[in-house]
PDB file of C-alpha atoms in Angstrom:
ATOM      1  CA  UNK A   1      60.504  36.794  45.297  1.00 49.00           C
ATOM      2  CA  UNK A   2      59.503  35.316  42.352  1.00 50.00           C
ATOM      3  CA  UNK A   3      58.408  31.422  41.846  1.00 56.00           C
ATOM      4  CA  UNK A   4      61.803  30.002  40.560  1.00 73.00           C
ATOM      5  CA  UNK A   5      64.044  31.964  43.077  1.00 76.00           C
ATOM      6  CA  UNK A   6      65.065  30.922  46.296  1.00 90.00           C
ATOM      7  CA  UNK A   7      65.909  32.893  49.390  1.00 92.00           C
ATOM      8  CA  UNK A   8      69.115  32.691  50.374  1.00 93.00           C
ATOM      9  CA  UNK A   9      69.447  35.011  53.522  1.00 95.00           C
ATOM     10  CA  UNK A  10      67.528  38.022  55.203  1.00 95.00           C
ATOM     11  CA  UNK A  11      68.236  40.473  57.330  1.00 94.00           C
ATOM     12  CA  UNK A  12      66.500  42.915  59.394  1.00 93.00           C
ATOM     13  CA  UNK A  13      67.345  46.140  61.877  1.00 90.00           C
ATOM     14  CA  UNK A  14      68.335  44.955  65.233  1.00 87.00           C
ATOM     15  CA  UNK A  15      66.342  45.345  67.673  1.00 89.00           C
ATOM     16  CA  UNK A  16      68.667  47.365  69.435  1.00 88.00           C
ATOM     17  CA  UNK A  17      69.138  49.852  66.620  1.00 86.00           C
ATOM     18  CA  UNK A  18      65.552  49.788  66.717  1.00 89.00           C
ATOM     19  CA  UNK A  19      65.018  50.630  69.962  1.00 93.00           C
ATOM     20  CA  UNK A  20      67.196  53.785  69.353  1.00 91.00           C
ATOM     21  CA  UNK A  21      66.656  54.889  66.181  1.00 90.00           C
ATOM     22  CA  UNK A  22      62.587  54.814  67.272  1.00 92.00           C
ATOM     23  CA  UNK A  23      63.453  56.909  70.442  1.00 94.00           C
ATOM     24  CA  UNK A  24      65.449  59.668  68.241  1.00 94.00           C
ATOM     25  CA  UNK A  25      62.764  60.507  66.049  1.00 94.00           C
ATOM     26  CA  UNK A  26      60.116  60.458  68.810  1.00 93.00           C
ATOM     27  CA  UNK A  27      61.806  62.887  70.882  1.00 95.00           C
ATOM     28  CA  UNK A  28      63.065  64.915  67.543  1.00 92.00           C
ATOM     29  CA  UNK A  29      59.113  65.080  66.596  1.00 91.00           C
ATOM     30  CA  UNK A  30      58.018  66.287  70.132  1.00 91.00           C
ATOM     31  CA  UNK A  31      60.578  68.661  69.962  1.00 90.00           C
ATOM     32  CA  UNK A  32      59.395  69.791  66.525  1.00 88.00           C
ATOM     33  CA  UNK A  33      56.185  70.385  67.321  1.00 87.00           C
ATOM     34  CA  UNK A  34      56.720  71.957  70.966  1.00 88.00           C
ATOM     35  CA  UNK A  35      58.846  74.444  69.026  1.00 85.00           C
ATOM     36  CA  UNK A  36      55.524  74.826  67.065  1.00 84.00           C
ATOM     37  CA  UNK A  37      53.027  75.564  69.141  1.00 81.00           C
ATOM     38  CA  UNK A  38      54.439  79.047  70.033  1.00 84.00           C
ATOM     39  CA  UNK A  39      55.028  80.412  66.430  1.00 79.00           C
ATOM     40  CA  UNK A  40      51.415  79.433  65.777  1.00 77.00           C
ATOM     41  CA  UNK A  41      52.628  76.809  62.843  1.00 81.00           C
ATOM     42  CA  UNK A  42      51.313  73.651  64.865  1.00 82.00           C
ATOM     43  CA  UNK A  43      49.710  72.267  61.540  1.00 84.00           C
ATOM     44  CA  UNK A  44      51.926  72.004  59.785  1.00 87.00           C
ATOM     45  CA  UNK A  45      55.015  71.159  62.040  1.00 88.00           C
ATOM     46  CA  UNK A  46      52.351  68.169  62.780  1.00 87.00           C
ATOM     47  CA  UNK A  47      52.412  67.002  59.288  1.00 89.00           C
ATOM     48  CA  UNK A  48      56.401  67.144  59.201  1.00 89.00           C
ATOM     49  CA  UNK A  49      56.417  65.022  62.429  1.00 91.00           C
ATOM     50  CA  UNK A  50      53.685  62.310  61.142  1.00 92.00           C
ATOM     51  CA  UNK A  51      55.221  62.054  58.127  1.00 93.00           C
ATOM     52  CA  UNK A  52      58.874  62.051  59.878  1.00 93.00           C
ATOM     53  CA  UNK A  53      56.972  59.411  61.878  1.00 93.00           C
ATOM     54  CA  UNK A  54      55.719  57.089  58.987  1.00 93.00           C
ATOM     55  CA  UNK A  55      58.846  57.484  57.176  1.00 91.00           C
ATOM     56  CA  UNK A  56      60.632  55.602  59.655  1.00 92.00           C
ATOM     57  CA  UNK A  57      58.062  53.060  60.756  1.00 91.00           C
ATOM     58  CA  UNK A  58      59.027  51.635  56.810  1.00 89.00           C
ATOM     59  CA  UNK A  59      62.754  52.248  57.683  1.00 86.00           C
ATOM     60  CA  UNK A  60      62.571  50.155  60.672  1.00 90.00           C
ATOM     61  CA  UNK A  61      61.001  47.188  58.845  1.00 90.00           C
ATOM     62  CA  UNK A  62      63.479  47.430  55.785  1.00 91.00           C
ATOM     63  CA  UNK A  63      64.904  44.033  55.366  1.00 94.00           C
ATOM     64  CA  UNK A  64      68.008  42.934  53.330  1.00 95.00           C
ATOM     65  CA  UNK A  65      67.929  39.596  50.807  1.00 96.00           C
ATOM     66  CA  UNK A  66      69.343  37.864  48.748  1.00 96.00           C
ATOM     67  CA  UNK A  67      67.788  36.236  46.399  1.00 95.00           C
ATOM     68  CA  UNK A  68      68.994  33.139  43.849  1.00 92.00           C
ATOM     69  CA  UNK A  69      66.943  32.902  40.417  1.00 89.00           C
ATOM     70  CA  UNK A  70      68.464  30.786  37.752  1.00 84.00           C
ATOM     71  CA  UNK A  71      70.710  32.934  36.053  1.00 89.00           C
ATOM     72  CA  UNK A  72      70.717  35.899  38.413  1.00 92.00           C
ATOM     73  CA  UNK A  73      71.471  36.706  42.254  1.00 94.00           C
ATOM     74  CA  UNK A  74      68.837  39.306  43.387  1.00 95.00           C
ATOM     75  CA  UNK A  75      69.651  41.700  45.728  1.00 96.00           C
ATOM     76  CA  UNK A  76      67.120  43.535  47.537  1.00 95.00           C
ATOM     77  CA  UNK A  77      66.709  46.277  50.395  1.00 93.00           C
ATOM     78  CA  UNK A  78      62.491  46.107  50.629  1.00 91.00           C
ATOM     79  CA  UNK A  79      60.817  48.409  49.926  1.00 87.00           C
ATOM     80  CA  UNK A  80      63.240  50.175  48.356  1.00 86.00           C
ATOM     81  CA  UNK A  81      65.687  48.851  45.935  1.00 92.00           C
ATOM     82  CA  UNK A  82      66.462  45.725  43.448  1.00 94.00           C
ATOM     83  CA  UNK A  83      69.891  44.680  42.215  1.00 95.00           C
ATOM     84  CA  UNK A  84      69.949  41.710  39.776  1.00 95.00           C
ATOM     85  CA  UNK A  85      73.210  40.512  39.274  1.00 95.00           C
ATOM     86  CA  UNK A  86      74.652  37.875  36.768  1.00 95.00           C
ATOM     87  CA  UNK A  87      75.623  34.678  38.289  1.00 93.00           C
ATOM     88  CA  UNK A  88      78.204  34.738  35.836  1.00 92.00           C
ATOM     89  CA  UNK A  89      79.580  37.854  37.188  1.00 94.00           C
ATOM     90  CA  UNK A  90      80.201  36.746  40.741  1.00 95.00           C
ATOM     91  CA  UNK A  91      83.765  36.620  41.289  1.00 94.00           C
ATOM     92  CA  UNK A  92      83.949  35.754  44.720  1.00 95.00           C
ATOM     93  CA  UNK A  93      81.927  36.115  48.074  1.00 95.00           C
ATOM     94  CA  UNK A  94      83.076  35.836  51.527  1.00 95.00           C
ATOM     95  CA  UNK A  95      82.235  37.273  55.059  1.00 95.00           C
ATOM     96  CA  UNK A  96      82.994  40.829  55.494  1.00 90.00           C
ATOM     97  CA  UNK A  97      82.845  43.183  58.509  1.00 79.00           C
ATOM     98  CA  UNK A  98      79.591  43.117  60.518  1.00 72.00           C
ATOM     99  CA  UNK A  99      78.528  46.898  59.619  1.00 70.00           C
ATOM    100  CA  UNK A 100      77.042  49.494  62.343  1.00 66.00           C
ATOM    101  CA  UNK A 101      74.353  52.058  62.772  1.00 63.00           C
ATOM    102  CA  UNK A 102      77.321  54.671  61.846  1.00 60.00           C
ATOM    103  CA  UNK A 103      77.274  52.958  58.253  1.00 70.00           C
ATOM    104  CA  UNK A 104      74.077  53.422  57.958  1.00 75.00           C
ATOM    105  CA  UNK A 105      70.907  51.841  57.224  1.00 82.00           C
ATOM    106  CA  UNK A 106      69.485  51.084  53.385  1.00 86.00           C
ATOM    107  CA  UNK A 107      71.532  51.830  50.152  1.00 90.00           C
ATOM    108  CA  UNK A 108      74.559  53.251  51.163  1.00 90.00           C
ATOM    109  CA  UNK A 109      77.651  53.742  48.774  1.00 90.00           C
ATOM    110  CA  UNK A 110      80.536  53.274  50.916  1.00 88.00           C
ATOM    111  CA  UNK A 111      83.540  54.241  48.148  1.00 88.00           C
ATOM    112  CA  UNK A 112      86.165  52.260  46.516  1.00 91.00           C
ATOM    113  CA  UNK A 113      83.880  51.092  43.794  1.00 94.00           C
ATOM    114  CA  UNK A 114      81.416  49.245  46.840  1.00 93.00           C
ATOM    115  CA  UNK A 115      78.074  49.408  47.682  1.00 94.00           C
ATOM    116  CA  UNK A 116      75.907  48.448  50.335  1.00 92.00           C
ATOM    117  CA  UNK A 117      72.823  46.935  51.764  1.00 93.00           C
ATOM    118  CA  UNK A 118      73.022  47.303  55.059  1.00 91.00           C
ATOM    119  CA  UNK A 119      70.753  47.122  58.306  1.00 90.00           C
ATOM    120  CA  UNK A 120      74.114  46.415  60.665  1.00 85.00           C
ATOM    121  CA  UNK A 121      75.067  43.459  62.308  1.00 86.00           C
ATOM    122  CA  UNK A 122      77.076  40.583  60.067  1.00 91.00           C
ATOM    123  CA  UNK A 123      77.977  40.926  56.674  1.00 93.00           C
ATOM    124  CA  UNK A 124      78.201  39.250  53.524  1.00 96.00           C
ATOM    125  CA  UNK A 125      80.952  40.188  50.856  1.00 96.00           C
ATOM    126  CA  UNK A 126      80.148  39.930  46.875  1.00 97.00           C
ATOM    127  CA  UNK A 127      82.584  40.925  44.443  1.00 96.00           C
ATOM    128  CA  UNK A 128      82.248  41.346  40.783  1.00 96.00           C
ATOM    129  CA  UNK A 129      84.409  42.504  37.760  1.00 95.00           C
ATOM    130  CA  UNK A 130      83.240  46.497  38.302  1.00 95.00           C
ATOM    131  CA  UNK A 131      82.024  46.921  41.557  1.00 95.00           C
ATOM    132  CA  UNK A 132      81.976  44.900  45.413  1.00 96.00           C
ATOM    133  CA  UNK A 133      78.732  44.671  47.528  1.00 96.00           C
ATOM    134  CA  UNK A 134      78.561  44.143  51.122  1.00 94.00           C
ATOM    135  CA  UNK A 135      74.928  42.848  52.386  1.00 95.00           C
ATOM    136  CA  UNK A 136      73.984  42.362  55.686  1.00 94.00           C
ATOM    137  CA  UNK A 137      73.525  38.658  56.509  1.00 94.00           C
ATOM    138  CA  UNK A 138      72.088  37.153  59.996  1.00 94.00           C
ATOM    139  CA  UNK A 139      74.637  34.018  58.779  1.00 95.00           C
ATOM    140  CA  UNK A 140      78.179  35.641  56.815  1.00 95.00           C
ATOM    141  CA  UNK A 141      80.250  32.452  56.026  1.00 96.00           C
ATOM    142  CA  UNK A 142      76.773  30.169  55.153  1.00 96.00           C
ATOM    143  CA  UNK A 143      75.634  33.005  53.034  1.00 96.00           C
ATOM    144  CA  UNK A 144      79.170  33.450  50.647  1.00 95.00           C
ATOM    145  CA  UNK A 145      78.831  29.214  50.715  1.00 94.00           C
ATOM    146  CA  UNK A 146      75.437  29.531  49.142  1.00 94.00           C
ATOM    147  CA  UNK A 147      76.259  32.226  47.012  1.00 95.00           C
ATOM    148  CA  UNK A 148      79.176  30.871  45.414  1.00 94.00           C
ATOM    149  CA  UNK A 149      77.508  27.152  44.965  1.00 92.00           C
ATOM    150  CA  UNK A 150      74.943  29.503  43.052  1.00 89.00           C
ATOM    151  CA  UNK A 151      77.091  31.265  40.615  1.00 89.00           C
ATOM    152  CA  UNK A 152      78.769  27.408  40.024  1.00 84.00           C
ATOM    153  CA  UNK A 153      82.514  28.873  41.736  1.00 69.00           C
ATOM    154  CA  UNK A 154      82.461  27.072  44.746  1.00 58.00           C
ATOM    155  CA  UNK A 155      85.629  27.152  46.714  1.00 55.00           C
ATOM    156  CA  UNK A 156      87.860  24.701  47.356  1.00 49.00           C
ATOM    157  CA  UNK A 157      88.080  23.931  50.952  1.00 45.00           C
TER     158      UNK A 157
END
């Protein structure tokens, strides 16, 4: 975030999706390496697993934001990705769909011109000329308020 931006919402993996997610890989990695230890490559199946292993401690503390500078709205899935976006591009925002673990966590393209930045639960909808986003949001309808009073198109009503 920089100093003249303002957070607007954040999001984080469930704990829940967590929870499973965490047990997956674990019991993937043990797997890989007691397949290992008989064909003798227990080295480097190791070094698969702890990277495996690190890869998605960081995917597990992704978090989702948005972000409102003064002439942008800054989208961000940390640490991975940066979207800054116009305010004068926004055409609307509203809630969407809460997304799910079979969406996907991250970056996702999702078709029909719309991306997202998802880590499940509650969702917030942004749509501009070209292209939609959908950005998981602890707080949907608050979020497309704060959004739109941002980009100066707030709703009537």
């Amino acid at each position: 975030m920089t100093s003249n931006s303002s957070v607007i919402s954040e999001a984080r993996i469930g704990r829940n999706s967590r929870r499973v997610i965490a047990g997956v890989v674990g019991v993937a990695c043990l797997f890989i390496i007691a397949t290992a230890i008989p064909s003798g490559v227990l080295l480097i199946t190791t070094a698969l697993a702890i990277a495996l292993l690190l890869l998605t401690a960081v995917v597990l503390r992704m978090t989702v934001s948005i972000e409102a500078a003064a002439e942008n709205l800054v989208l961000r899935c940390r640490p991975f990705y940066a979207k800054h976006i116009p305010l004068a591009d926004i055409v609307d925002a509203s809630p969407a769909p809460a997304s799910s673990m079979t969406e996907g966590f991250g970056v996702r393209y999702l078709g029909r011109r719309t991306w997202g930045l998802l880590v499940g639960g509650p969702a917030v909808t942004i749509e501009l000329p070209n292209r939609t986003w959908i950005v998981s949001t602890p707080e949907p309808e608050a979020t497309a308020t704060a959004v739109l009073a941002h980009a100066g198109k707030l709703r009537d009503g």
